[in-house]
Coordinates of C-alpha atoms and ligand atoms in Angstrom, one line a residue:
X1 CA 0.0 0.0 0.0
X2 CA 0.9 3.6 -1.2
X3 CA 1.9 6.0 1.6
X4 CA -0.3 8.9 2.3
X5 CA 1.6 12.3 2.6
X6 CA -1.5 14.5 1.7
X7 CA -4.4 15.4 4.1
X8 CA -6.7 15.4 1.2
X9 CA -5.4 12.1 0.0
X10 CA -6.5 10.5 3.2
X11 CA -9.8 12.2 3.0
X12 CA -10.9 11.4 -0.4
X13 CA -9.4 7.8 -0.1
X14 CA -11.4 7.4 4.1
X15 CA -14.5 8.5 2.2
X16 CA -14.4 6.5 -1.1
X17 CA -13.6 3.6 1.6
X18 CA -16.3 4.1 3.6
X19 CA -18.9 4.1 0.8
X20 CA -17.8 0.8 -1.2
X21 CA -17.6 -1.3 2.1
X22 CA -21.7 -0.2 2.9
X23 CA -22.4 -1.6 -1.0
X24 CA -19.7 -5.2 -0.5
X25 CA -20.8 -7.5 1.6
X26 CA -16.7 -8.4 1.9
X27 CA -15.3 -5.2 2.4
X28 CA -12.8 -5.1 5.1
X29 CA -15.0 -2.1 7.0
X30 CA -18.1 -3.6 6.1
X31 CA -18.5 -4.6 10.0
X32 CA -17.1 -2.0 12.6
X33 CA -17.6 -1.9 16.0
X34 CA -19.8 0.6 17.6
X35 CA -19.2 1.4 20.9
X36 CA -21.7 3.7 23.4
X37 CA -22.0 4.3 26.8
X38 CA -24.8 2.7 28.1
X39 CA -25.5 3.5 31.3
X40 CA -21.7 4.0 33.5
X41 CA -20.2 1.0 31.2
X42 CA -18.6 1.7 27.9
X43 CA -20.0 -1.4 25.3
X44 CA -19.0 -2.7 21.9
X45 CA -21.0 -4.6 19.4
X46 CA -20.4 -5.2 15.7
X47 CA -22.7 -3.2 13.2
X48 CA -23.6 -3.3 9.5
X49 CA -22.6 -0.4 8.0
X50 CA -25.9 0.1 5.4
X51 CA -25.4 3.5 3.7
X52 CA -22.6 6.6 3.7
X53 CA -23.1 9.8 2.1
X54 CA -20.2 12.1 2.6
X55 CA -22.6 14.9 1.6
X56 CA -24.3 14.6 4.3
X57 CA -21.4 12.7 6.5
X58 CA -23.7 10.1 7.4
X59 CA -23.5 6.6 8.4
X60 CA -26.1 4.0 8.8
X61 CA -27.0 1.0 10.7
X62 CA -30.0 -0.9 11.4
X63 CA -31.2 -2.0 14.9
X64 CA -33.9 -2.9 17.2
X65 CA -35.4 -0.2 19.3
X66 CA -35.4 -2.3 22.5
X67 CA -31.7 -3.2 22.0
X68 CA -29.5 -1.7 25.0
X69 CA -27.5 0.4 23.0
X70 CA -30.3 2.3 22.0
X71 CA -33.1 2.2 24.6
X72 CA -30.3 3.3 27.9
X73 CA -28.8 5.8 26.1
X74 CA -28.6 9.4 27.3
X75 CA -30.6 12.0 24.8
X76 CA -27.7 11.8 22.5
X77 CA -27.7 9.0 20.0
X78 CA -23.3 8.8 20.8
X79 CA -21.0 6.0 18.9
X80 CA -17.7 5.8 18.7
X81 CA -16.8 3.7 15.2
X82 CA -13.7 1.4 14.4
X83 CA -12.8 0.1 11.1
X84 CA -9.9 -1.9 10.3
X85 CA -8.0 -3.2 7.4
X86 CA -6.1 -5.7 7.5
X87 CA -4.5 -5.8 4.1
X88 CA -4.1 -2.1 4.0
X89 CA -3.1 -1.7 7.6
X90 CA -5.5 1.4 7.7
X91 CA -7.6 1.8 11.2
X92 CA -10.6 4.6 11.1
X93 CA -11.9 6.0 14.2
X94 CA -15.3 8.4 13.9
X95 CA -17.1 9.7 16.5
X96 CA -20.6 10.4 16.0
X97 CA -23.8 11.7 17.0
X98 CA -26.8 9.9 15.3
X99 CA -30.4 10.7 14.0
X100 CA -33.1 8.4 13.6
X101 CA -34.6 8.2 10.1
X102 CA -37.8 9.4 9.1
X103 CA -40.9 6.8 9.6
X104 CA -41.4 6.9 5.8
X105 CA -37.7 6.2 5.1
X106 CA -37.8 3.1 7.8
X107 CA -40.9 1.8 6.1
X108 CA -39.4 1.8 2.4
X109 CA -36.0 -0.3 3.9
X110 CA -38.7 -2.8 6.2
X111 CA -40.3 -3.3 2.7
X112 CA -37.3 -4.4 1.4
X113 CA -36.2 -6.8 4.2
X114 CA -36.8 -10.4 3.4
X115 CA -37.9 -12.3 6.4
X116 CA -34.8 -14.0 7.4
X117 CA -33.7 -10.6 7.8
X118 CA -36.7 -9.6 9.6
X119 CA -35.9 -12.2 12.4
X120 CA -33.2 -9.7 14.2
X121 CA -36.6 -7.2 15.0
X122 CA -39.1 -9.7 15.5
X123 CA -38.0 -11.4 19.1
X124 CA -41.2 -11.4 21.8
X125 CA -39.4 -9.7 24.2
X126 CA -36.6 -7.3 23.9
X127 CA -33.1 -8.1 23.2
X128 CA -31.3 -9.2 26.7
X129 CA -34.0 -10.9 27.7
X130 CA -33.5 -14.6 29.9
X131 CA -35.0 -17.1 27.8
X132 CA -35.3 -20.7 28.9
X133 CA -34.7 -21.9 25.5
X134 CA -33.2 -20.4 22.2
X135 CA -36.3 -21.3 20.2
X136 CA -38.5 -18.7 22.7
X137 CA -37.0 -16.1 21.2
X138 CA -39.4 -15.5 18.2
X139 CA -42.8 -16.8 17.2
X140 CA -43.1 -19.8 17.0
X141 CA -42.8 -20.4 13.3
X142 CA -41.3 -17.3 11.8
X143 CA -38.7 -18.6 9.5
X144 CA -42.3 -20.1 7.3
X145 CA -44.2 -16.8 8.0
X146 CA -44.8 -14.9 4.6
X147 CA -43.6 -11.1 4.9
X148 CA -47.0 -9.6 5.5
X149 CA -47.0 -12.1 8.9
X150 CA -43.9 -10.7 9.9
X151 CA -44.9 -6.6 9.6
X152 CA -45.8 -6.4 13.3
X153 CA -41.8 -6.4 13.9
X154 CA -41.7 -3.5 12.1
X155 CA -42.9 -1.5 15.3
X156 CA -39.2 -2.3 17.0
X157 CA -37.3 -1.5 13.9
X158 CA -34.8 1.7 13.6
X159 CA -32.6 2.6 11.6
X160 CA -29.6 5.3 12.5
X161 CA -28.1 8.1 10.7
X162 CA -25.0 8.9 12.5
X163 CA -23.5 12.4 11.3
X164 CA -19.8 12.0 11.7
X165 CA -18.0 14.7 13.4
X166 CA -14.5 13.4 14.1
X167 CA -12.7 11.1 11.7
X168 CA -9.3 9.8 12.7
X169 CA -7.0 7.9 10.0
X170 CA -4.0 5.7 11.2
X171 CA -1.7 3.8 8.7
X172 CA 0.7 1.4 9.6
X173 CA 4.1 1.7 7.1
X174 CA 7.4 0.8 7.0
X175 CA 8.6 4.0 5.8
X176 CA 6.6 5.4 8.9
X177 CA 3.1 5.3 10.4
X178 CA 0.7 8.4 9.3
X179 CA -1.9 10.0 11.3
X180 CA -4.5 12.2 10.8
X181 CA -7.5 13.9 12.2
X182 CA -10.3 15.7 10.8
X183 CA -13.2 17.5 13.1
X184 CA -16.2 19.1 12.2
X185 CA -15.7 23.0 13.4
X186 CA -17.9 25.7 13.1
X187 CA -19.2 23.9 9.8
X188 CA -16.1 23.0 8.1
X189 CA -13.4 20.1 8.5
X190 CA -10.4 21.0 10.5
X191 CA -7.8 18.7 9.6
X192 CA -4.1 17.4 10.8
X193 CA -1.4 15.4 11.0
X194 CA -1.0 13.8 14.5
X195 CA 1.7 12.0 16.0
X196 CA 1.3 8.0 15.2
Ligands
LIG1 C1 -21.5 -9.8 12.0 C2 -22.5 -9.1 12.9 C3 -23.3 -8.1 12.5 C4 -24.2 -7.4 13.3 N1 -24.9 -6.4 12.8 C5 -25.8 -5.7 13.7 C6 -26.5 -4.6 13.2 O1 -26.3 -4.1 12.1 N2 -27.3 -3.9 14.1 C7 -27.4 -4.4 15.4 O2 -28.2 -3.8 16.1 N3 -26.8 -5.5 15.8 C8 -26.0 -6.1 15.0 N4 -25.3 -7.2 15.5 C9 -25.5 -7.7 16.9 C10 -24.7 -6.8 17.8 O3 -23.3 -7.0 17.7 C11 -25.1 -6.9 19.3 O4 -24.9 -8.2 19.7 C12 -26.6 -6.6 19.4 O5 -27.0 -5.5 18.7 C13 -26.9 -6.3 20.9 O6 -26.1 -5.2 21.3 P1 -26.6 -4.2 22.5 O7 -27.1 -5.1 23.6 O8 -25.3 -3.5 22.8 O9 -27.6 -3.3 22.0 C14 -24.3 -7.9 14.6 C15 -23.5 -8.9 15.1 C16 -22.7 -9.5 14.3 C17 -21.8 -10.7 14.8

């Protein structure tokens, strides 16, 4: 891998990054971890990452609206995001503040869902919940349900625009490690090089 000298380099290529692993299913950053402060304990979990505009320097997951990282959260939808690659030895950090999407925009992607897919909304109770089995999680007989049986799960599905307002770069090179750092200020991106 090239070595990035050029702040805008590293923002053009972050970017371009970020919006072909939310369309490959194999994309290194296709799966960060999220991580949120819910209630005094700091937790992680792994995310798909649905949709990125840098327009609007958005990212998207999809979650359940009983899950803890949503439903103990302060006012503030927080998330801190990690992305690493491997190959490329290039880690992203964002931090991020996040908006839930309109009802009519959540209906269209719940259209769209298949019910296998549908499964991850549709438990009885809410995520966290003791079960005495694994089985008592949904309905008995989901996975055979046709997609107009499986609408009610609709009602605990959310999906999250998180507008990025830090983005942190870090390669790993031989010829020397590059870090850089780029925060939304006063409605424009601030950027610099950082120590590794
Ligand atoms: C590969 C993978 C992808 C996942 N994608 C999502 C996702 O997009 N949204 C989500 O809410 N949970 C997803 N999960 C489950 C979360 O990692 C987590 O277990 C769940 O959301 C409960 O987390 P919470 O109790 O912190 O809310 C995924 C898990 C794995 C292993």
């Amino acid at each position: 891998m090239e070595i990035f000298n050029d702040l805008p380099a590293v923002w053009t290529y972050s970017w371009q990054q970020l919006e072909e692993a939310s369309q490959e299913n194999n994309h290194p950053w296709r799966l960060p971890v999220i991580a949120n402060l819910t209630g005094s304990q700091v937790s992680q979990r792994t995310v798909v990452l649905r949709k990125v505009s840098q327009k609007e320097r958005h990212l998207r997951f999809y979650t359940d609206l009983r899950s803890a990282k949503i439903s103990q959260k302060d006012e503030r939808l927080r998330f801190s995001w990690l992305f690493y690659n491997t190959v490329s030895q290039i880690q992203l950090r964002i931090q991020s503040e996040g908006v839930v999407v309109s009802v009519e925009e959540a209906d269209r992607i719940w259209r769209g869902l298949p019910v296998y897919a549908r499964s991850t909304y549709a438990s009885i109770k809410p995520p966290g919940t003791i079960i005495t089995r694994p089985k008592d999680a949904l309905p008995a007989g989901f996975f055979t349900m046709s997609s107009i049986q499986t609408d009610a799960a609709r009602a605990n599905f959310m999906a999250i625009d998180n507008q990025v307002k830090e983005l942190e770069f870090l390669q790993l090179h031989r010829e020397g490690h590059r870090r850089a750092r780029f925060v939304w200020t006063d409605g424009q991106w601030e950027s610099n090089w950082l120590v590794p």
